[in-house]
């Protein structure tokens, strides 16, 4: 996907968000309460005055009962039988939806760029309804979760209630890739413990 495709895709998000909200007969205030995104930010997103970030797209997709690729309607790429559609966001990050059905637990692969040299990213913690399970594939992930400042390395995982203020990003060591399973409140990833040795 070249820069022109990214620009066209992101420019089309605003009108689509507004159509979805009106189709649900929802006010900006109601959507703000459901997503944790301010009314002014939602208004700017719908008007095309601001491009969405991954942290904004996740709760919007959940509330509207859509997958992120349906919300953004990114151009199709890759193997047409698989039909995965990576989405480039305005903050330099990319999300690849791994599931296609709305509702239930959604799976995504995230690729977050390293912060620009000398340009510290000011974390903005957000909250929304739901539950998240993340697993780091490559790189180092910084996760701010409430009062905790965590650094996760490849092979490490975290799970949390997304009503807890949170933010994640790459560290200065380079970009980071991780998987995320996002579910509605009360839906959690089930982890089966390994059997004891000799059992």
Coordinates of C-alpha atoms in Angstrom, one line a residue:
X1 CA 0.0 0.0 0.0
X2 CA 1.6 3.3 -1.0
X3 CA 1.2 6.7 0.7
X4 CA -1.6 7.8 -1.6
X5 CA -3.6 4.6 -0.8
X6 CA -3.0 5.2 2.9
X7 CA -4.2 8.8 2.6
X8 CA -7.3 7.8 0.6
X9 CA -8.1 5.0 3.1
X10 CA -7.7 7.3 6.2
X11 CA -9.6 10.2 4.6
X12 CA -12.6 7.9 4.1
X13 CA -12.8 6.8 7.7
X14 CA -14.6 9.9 9.0
X15 CA -17.7 9.7 6.8
X16 CA -17.9 5.9 7.5
X17 CA -17.7 6.5 11.3
X18 CA -20.5 9.0 11.0
X19 CA -22.7 6.7 8.9
X20 CA -22.3 3.9 11.4
X21 CA -23.1 6.1 14.4
X22 CA -26.2 7.5 12.7
X23 CA -27.3 4.1 11.6
X24 CA -27.3 3.0 15.3
X25 CA -29.2 6.2 16.2
X26 CA -26.4 7.1 18.6
X27 CA -25.3 10.6 19.7
X28 CA -21.7 11.7 19.9
X29 CA -22.2 11.9 23.7
X30 CA -23.4 8.3 23.8
X31 CA -20.6 7.1 21.6
X32 CA -18.1 9.0 23.8
X33 CA -19.4 7.3 26.9
X34 CA -19.2 3.9 25.2
X35 CA -15.7 4.3 23.9
X36 CA -13.9 6.6 26.3
X37 CA -13.1 8.9 23.4
X38 CA -14.0 12.6 24.0
X39 CA -16.9 14.2 22.0
X40 CA -14.6 16.7 20.5
X41 CA -12.2 14.0 19.2
X42 CA -15.1 12.0 17.8
X43 CA -16.4 15.1 16.1
X44 CA -13.0 15.8 14.5
X45 CA -12.6 12.2 13.4
X46 CA -16.1 12.2 11.7
X47 CA -15.3 15.5 10.0
X48 CA -12.0 14.2 8.7
X49 CA -10.1 16.8 10.6
X50 CA -8.2 14.1 12.5
X51 CA -6.9 10.7 11.6
X52 CA -7.7 7.7 13.9
X53 CA -5.1 5.9 15.9
X54 CA -5.2 2.2 16.7
X55 CA -6.3 3.0 20.3
X56 CA -9.3 4.8 18.9
X57 CA -10.2 2.3 16.2
X58 CA -10.4 -0.6 18.7
X59 CA -13.3 0.7 20.9
X60 CA -15.0 2.2 17.8
X61 CA -15.0 -1.2 16.0
X62 CA -16.3 -2.9 19.2
X63 CA -19.2 -0.5 19.7
X64 CA -20.2 -0.6 16.0
X65 CA -20.0 -4.4 15.9
X66 CA -17.5 -4.3 13.1
X67 CA -14.0 -5.5 12.6
X68 CA -11.3 -2.9 12.2
X69 CA -10.7 -3.8 8.5
X70 CA -14.4 -3.3 7.8
X71 CA -14.4 0.0 9.7
X72 CA -11.4 1.3 7.7
X73 CA -12.2 -0.5 4.5
X74 CA -8.5 -0.8 3.6
X75 CA -7.6 -1.9 0.0
X76 CA -7.2 -5.7 -0.2
X77 CA -3.7 -7.0 -0.3
X78 CA -1.9 -10.4 -0.3
X79 CA -3.4 -13.8 -1.0
X80 CA -7.0 -13.3 -2.0
X81 CA -7.9 -16.6 -0.5
X82 CA -6.8 -15.4 2.9
X83 CA -8.0 -11.8 2.3
X84 CA -6.0 -10.1 5.1
X85 CA -6.0 -6.4 4.8
X86 CA -3.3 -4.5 6.7
X87 CA -4.4 -1.0 7.9
X88 CA -1.8 1.8 8.1
X89 CA -2.7 4.4 10.7
X90 CA -1.8 8.1 10.9
X91 CA 0.6 7.5 13.8
X92 CA 2.9 5.2 11.7
X93 CA 1.5 2.0 13.2
X94 CA 0.0 -0.9 11.3
X95 CA -2.7 -3.3 12.3
X96 CA -3.5 -6.6 10.6
X97 CA -6.9 -8.1 11.5
X98 CA -6.6 -11.9 11.9
X99 CA -10.4 -12.5 12.4
X100 CA -13.2 -11.5 10.1
X101 CA -16.4 -11.9 12.1
X102 CA -17.8 -9.0 14.1
X103 CA -18.6 -9.7 17.8
X104 CA -16.8 -12.1 20.0
X105 CA -13.1 -12.1 20.5
X106 CA -11.1 -10.3 17.8
X107 CA -7.5 -11.1 16.9
X108 CA -5.0 -8.6 15.6
X109 CA -1.3 -8.3 14.8
X110 CA 0.1 -4.8 15.6
X111 CA 3.3 -3.3 14.3
X112 CA 4.3 -0.1 16.2
X113 CA 7.3 2.0 15.0
X114 CA 10.1 3.0 17.3
X115 CA 9.8 6.6 18.6
X116 CA 11.6 9.2 16.4
X117 CA 15.2 9.9 17.6
X118 CA 15.0 12.5 20.3
X119 CA 11.2 12.6 20.0
X120 CA 9.7 11.2 23.2
X121 CA 6.2 10.1 22.7
X122 CA 3.8 11.5 25.3
X123 CA 1.7 8.5 26.4
X124 CA -2.1 9.1 26.5
X125 CA -3.8 6.5 28.6
X126 CA -7.3 5.4 27.5
X127 CA -10.1 3.3 28.8
X128 CA -12.9 1.4 27.1
X129 CA -15.1 -1.6 27.8
X130 CA -13.5 -5.0 27.1
X131 CA -10.7 -7.3 27.9
X132 CA -7.3 -7.5 26.1
X133 CA -4.6 -10.3 26.0
X134 CA -1.3 -9.4 24.3
X135 CA 1.7 -11.5 23.3
X136 CA 5.0 -9.9 22.0
X137 CA 6.4 -11.5 18.9
X138 CA 9.4 -9.2 18.2
X139 CA 10.9 -6.1 19.7
X140 CA 10.2 -4.6 23.1
X141 CA 6.7 -3.4 24.1
X142 CA 6.1 -0.7 26.7
X143 CA 2.8 -1.1 28.4
X144 CA 1.4 1.5 30.8
X145 CA -1.4 -0.1 32.8
X146 CA -2.8 2.1 35.6
X147 CA 0.1 2.9 37.9
X148 CA 2.3 0.2 36.4
X149 CA 5.0 0.8 33.7
X150 CA 5.8 -2.6 32.2
X151 CA 8.3 -3.6 29.5
X152 CA 7.5 -6.9 27.7
X153 CA 10.0 -8.9 25.6
X154 CA 9.4 -11.5 22.9
X155 CA 7.5 -14.5 24.3
X156 CA 6.0 -12.5 27.2
X157 CA 2.3 -11.8 27.5
X158 CA -0.1 -9.6 29.5
X159 CA -3.8 -9.6 30.0
X160 CA -6.0 -6.8 31.4
X161 CA -9.4 -5.3 31.8
X162 CA -9.5 -2.3 29.3
X163 CA -11.4 -0.3 31.8
X164 CA -8.0 0.2 33.4
X165 CA -6.3 3.2 31.9
X166 CA -3.7 1.8 29.4
X167 CA -1.3 2.7 26.6
X168 CA 1.3 0.7 24.7
X169 CA 4.1 1.6 22.4
X170 CA 7.5 0.6 21.1
X171 CA 10.7 1.5 23.0
X172 CA 13.8 3.3 21.7
X173 CA 15.3 -0.1 21.0
X174 CA 13.2 -0.4 17.8
X175 CA 9.8 -1.3 16.4
X176 CA 7.6 -3.9 18.1
X177 CA 5.3 -6.6 16.8
X178 CA 2.6 -8.2 19.0
X179 CA -0.6 -10.1 18.9
X180 CA -3.7 -8.8 20.6
X181 CA -7.0 -10.6 21.4
X182 CA -9.7 -8.1 22.3
X183 CA -13.0 -9.3 23.7
X184 CA -16.1 -7.8 25.3
X185 CA -16.2 -7.2 29.0
X186 CA -16.0 -10.6 30.7
X187 CA -14.6 -12.4 27.6
X188 CA -11.1 -13.6 28.4
X189 CA -8.5 -15.7 26.6
X190 CA -8.3 -19.1 28.3
X191 CA -4.7 -20.3 28.9
X192 CA -4.2 -24.0 29.6
X193 CA -1.3 -24.7 32.0
X194 CA 1.3 -27.2 30.9
X195 CA 1.0 -30.6 32.7
X196 CA 3.4 -31.3 35.5
X197 CA 6.5 -33.3 34.7
X198 CA 5.9 -37.0 35.1
X199 CA 2.1 -36.5 35.3

